[in-house]
mmCIF file with all atom_site columns, C-alpha atoms in Angstrom:
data_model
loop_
_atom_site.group_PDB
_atom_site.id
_atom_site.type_symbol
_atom_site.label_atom_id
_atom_site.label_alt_id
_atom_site.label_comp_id
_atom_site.label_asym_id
_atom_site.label_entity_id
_atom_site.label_seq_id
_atom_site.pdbx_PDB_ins_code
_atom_site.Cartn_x
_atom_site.Cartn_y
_atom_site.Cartn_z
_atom_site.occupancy
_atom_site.B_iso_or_equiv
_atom_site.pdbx_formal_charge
_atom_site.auth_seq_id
_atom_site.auth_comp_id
_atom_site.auth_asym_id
_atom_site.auth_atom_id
_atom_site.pdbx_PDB_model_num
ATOM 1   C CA . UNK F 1 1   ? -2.438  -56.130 -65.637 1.00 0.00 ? 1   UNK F CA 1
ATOM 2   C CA . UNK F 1 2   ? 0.390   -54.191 -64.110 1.00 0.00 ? 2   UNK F CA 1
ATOM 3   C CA . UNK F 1 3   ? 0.089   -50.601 -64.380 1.00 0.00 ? 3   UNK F CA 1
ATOM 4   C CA . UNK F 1 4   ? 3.262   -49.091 -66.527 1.00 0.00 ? 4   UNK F CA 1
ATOM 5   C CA . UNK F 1 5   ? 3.140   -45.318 -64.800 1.00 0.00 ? 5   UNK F CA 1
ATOM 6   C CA . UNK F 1 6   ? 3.449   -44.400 -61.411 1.00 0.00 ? 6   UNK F CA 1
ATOM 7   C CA . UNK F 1 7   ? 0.793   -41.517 -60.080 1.00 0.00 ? 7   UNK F CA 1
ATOM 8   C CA . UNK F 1 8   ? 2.646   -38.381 -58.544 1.00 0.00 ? 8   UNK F CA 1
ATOM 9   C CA . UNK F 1 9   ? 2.663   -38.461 -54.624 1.00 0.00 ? 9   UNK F CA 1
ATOM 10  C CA . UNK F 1 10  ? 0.560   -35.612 -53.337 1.00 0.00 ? 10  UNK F CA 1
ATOM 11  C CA . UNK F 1 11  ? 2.926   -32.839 -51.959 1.00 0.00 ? 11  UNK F CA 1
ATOM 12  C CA . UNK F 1 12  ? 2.657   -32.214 -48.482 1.00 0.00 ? 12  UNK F CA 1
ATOM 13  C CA . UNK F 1 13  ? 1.388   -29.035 -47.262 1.00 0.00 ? 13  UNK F CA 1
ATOM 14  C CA . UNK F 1 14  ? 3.984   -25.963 -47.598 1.00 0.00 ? 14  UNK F CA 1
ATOM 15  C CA . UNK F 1 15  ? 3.608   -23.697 -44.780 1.00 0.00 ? 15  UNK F CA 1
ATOM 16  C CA . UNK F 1 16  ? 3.096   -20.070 -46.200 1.00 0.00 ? 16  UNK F CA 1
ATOM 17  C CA . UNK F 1 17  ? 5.743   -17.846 -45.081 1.00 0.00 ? 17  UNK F CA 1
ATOM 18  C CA . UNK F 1 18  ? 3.552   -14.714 -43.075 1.00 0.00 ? 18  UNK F CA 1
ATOM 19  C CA . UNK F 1 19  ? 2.525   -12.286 -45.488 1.00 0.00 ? 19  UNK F CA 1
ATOM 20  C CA . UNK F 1 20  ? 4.581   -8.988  -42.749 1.00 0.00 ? 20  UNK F CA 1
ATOM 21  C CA . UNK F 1 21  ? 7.674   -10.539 -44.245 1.00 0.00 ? 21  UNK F CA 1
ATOM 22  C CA . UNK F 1 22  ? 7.103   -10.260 -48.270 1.00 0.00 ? 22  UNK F CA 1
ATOM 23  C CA . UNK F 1 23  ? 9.290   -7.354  -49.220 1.00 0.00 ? 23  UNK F CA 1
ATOM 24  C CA . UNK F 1 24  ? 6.431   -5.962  -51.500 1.00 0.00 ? 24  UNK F CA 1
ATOM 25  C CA . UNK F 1 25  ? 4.384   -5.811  -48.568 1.00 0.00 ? 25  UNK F CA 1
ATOM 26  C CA . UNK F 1 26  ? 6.932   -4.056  -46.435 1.00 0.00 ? 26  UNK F CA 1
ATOM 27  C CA . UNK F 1 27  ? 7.517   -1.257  -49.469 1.00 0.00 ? 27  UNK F CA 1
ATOM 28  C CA . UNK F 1 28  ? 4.052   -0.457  -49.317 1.00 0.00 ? 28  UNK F CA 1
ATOM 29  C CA . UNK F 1 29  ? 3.588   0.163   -45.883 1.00 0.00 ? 29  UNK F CA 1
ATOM 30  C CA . UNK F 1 30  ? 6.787   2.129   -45.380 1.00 0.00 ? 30  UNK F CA 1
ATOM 31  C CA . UNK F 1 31  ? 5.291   4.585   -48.066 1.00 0.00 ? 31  UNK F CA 1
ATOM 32  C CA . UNK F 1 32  ? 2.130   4.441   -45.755 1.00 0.00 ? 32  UNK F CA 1
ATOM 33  C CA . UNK F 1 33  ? 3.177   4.719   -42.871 1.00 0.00 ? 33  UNK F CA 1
ATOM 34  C CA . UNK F 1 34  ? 5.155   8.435   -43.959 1.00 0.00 ? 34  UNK F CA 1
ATOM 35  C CA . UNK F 1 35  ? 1.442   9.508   -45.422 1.00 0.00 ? 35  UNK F CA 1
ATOM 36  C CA . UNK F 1 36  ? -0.243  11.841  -42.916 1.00 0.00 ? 36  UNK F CA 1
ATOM 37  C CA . UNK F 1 37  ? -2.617  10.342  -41.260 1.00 0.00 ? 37  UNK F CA 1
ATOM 38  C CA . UNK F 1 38  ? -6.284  10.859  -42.754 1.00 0.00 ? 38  UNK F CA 1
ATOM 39  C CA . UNK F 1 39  ? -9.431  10.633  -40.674 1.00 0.00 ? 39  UNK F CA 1
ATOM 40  C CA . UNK F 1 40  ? -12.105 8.222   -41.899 1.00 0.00 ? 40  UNK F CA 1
ATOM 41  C CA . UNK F 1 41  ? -14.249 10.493  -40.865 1.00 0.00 ? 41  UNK F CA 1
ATOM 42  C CA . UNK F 1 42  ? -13.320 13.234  -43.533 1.00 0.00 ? 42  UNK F CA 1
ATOM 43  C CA . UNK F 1 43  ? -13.883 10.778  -46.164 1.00 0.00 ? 43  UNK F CA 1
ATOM 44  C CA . UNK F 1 44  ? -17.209 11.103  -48.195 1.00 0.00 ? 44  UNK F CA 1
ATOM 45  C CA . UNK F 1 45  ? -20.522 8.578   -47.253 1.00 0.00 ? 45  UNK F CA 1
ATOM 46  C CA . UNK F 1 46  ? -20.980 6.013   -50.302 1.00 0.00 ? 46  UNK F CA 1
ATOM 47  C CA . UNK F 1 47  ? -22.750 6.846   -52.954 1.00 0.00 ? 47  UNK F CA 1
ATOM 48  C CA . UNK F 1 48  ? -25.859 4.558   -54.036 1.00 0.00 ? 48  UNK F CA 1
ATOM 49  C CA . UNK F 1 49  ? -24.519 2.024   -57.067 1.00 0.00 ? 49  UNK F CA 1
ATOM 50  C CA . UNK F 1 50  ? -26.028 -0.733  -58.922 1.00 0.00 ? 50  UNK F CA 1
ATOM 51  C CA . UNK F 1 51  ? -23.353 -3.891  -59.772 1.00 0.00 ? 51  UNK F CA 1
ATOM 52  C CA . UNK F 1 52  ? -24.990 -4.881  -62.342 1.00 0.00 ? 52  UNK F CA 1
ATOM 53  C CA . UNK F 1 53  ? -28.427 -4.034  -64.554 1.00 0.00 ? 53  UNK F CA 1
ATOM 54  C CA . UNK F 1 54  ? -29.960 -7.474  -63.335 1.00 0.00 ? 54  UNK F CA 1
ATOM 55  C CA . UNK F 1 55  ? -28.004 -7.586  -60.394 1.00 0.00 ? 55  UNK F CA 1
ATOM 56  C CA . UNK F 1 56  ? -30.836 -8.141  -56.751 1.00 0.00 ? 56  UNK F CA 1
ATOM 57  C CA . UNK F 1 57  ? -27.070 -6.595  -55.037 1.00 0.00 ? 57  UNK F CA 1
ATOM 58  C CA . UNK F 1 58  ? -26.339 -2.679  -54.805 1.00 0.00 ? 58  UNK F CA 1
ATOM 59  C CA . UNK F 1 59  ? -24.315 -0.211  -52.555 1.00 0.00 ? 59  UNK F CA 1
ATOM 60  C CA . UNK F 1 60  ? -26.473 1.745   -50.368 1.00 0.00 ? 60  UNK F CA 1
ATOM 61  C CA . UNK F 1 61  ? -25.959 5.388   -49.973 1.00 0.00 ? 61  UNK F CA 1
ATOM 62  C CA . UNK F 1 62  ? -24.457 7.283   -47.249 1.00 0.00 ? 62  UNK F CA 1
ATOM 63  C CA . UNK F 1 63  ? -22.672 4.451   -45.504 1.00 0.00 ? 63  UNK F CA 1
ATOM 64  C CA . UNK F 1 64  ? -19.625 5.670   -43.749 1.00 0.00 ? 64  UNK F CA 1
ATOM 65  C CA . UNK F 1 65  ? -16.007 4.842   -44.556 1.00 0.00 ? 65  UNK F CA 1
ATOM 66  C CA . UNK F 1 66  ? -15.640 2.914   -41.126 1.00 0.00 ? 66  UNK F CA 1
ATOM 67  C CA . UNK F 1 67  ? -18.904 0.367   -42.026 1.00 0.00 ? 67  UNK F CA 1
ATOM 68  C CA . UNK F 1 68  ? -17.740 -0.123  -45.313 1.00 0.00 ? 68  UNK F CA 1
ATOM 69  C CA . UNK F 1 69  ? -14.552 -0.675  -44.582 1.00 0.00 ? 69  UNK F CA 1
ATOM 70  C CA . UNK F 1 70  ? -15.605 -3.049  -41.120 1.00 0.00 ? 70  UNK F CA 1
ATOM 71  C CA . UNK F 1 71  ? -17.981 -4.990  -44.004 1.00 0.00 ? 71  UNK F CA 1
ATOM 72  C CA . UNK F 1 72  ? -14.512 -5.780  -46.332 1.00 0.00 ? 72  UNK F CA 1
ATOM 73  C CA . UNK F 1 73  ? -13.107 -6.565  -43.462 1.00 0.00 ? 73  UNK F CA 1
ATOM 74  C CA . UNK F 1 74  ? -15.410 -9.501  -42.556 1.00 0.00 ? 74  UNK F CA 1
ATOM 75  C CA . UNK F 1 75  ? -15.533 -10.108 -46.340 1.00 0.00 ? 75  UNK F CA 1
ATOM 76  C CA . UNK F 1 76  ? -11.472 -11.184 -46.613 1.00 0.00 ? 76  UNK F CA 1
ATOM 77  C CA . UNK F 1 77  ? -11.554 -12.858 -43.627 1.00 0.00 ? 77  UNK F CA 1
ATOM 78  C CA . UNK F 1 78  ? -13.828 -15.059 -44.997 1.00 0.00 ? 78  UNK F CA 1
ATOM 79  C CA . UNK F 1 79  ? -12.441 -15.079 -48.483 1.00 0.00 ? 79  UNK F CA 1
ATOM 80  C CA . UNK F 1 80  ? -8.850  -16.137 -46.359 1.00 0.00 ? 80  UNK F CA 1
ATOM 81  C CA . UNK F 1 81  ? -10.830 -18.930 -44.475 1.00 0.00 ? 81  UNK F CA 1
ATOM 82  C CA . UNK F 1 82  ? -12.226 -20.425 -47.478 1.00 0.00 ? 82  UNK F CA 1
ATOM 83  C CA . UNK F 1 83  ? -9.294  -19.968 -49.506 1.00 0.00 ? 83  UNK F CA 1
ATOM 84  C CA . UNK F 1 84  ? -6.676  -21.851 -46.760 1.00 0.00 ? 84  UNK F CA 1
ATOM 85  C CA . UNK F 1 85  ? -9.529  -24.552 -47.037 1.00 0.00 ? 85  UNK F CA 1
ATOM 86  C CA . UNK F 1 86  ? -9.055  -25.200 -50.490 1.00 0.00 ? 86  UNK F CA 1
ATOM 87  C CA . UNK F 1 87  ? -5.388  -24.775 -50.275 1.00 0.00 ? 87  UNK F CA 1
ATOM 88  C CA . UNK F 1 88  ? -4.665  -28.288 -48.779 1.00 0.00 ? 88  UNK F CA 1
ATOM 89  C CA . UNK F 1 89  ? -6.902  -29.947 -50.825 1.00 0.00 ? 89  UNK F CA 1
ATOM 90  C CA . UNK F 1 90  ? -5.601  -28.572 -54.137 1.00 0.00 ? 90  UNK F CA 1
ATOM 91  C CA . UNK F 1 91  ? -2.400  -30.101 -56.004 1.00 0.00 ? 91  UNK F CA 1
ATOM 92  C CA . UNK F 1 92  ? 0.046   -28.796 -58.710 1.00 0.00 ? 92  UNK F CA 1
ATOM 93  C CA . UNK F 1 93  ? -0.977  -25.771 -60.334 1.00 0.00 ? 93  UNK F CA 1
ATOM 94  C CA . UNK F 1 94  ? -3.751  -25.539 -58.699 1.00 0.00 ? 94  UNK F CA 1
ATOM 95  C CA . UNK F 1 95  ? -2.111  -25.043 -55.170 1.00 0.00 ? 95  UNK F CA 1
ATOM 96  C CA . UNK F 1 96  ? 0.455   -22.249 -56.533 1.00 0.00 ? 96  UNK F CA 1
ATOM 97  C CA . UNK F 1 97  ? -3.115  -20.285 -57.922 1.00 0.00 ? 97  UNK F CA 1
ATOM 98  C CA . UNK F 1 98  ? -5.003  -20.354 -54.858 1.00 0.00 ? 98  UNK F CA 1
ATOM 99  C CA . UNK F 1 99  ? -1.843  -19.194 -52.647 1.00 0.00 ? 99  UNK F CA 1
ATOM 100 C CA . UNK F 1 100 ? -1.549  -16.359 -54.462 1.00 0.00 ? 100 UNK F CA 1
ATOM 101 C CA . UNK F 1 101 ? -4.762  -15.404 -54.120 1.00 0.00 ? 101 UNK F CA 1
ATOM 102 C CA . UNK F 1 102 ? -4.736  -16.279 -50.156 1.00 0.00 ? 102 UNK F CA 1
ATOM 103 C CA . UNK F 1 103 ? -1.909  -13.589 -50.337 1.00 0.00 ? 103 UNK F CA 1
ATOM 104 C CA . UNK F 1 104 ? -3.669  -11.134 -51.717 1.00 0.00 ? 104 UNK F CA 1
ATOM 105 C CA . UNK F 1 105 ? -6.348  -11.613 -49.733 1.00 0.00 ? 105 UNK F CA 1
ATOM 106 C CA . UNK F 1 106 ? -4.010  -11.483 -46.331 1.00 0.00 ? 106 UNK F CA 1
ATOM 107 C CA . UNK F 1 107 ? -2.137  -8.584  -47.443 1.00 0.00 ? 107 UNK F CA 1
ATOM 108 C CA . UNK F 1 108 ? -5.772  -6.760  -48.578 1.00 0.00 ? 108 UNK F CA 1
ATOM 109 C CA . UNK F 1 109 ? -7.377  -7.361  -44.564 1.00 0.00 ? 109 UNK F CA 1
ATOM 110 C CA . UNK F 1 110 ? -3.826  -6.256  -43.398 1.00 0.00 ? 110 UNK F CA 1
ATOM 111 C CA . UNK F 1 111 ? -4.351  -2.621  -44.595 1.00 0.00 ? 111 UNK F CA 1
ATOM 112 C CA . UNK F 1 112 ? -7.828  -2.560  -44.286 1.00 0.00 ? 112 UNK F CA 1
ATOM 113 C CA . UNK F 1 113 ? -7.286  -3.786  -40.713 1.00 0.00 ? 113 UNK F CA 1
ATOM 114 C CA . UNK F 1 114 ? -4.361  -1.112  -40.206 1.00 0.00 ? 114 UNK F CA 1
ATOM 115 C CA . UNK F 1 115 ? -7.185  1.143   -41.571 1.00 0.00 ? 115 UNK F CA 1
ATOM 116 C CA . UNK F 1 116 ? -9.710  0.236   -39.039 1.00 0.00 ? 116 UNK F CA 1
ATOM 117 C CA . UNK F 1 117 ? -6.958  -0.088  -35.881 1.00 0.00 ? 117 UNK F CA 1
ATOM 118 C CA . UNK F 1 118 ? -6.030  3.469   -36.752 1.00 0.00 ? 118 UNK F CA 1
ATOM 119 C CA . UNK F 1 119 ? -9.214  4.921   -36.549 1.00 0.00 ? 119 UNK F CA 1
ATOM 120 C CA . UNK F 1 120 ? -10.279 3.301   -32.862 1.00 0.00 ? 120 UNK F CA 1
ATOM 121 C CA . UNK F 1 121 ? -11.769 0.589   -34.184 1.00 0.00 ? 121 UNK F CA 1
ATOM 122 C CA . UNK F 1 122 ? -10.936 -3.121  -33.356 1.00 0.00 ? 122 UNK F CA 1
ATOM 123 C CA . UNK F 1 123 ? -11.219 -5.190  -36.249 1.00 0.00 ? 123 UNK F CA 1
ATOM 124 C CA . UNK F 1 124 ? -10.661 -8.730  -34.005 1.00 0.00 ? 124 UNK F CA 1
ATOM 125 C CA . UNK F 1 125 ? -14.021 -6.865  -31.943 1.00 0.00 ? 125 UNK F CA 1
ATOM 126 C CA . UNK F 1 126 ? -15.923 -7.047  -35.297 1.00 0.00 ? 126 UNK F CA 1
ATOM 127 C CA . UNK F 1 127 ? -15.106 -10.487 -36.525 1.00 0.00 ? 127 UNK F CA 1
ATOM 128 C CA . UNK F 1 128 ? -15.617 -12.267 -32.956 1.00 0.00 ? 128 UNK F CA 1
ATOM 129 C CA . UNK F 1 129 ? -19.371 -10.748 -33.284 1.00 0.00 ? 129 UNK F CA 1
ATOM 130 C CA . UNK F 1 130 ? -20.576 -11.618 -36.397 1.00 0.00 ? 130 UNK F CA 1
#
């Protein structure tokens, strides 16, 4: 039996344009960069916090800025790695969803990385040793 409909090619893989160059991006660290610089230092230790009543996963108390913020770190790069994984595997819809959310995840390690770099710490230092 011949088949009467065609299926859709696959499309090839669209290279992202880098995340420095989105003009939303830009805006918002203009604005930061004219903020005076704050210390991570003078920020307040976390406070203890349950994520859920049934939840085994909490925030511990009195972890500084600089941990917390070295954890996130680790925690989009991953969320970027798995995300450009699934990226060229998905089609369609699909595709456009999970780029956006690589985006957001780029754009998120960005500042938190700015963060980090502006308060001596290297955030490439931290990812090579996990």
């Amino acid at each position: 039996m011949k088949k009467t409909t065609h299926d859709d090619p696959k499309p090839a893989r669209v290279e992202r344009d880098d995340h420095q160059h989105d003009d939303a991006t830009r805006r918002i660290l203009d604005v930061l960069l004219q903020a005076p610089p704050v210390s991570l230092d003078s920020l307040k230790p976390t406070l203890a916090h349950k994520t859920g009543p049934r939840s085994p996963f909490g925030v511990l108390p009195d972890v500084r800025a600089v941990e917390a913020l070295s954890h996130v770190s680790l925690m989009l790069k991953s969320a970027e790695e798995v995300s450009d994984e699934i990226t060229a595997l998905a089609s369609g819809i699909e595709r456009g969803l999970v780029w956006s959310l690589v985006h957001s995840v780029e754009m998120s390690r960005s500042l938190v990385d700015a963060l980090l770099r502006a308060n001596g710490v290297d955030p490439e230092h931290i990812h090579r040793s996990a």
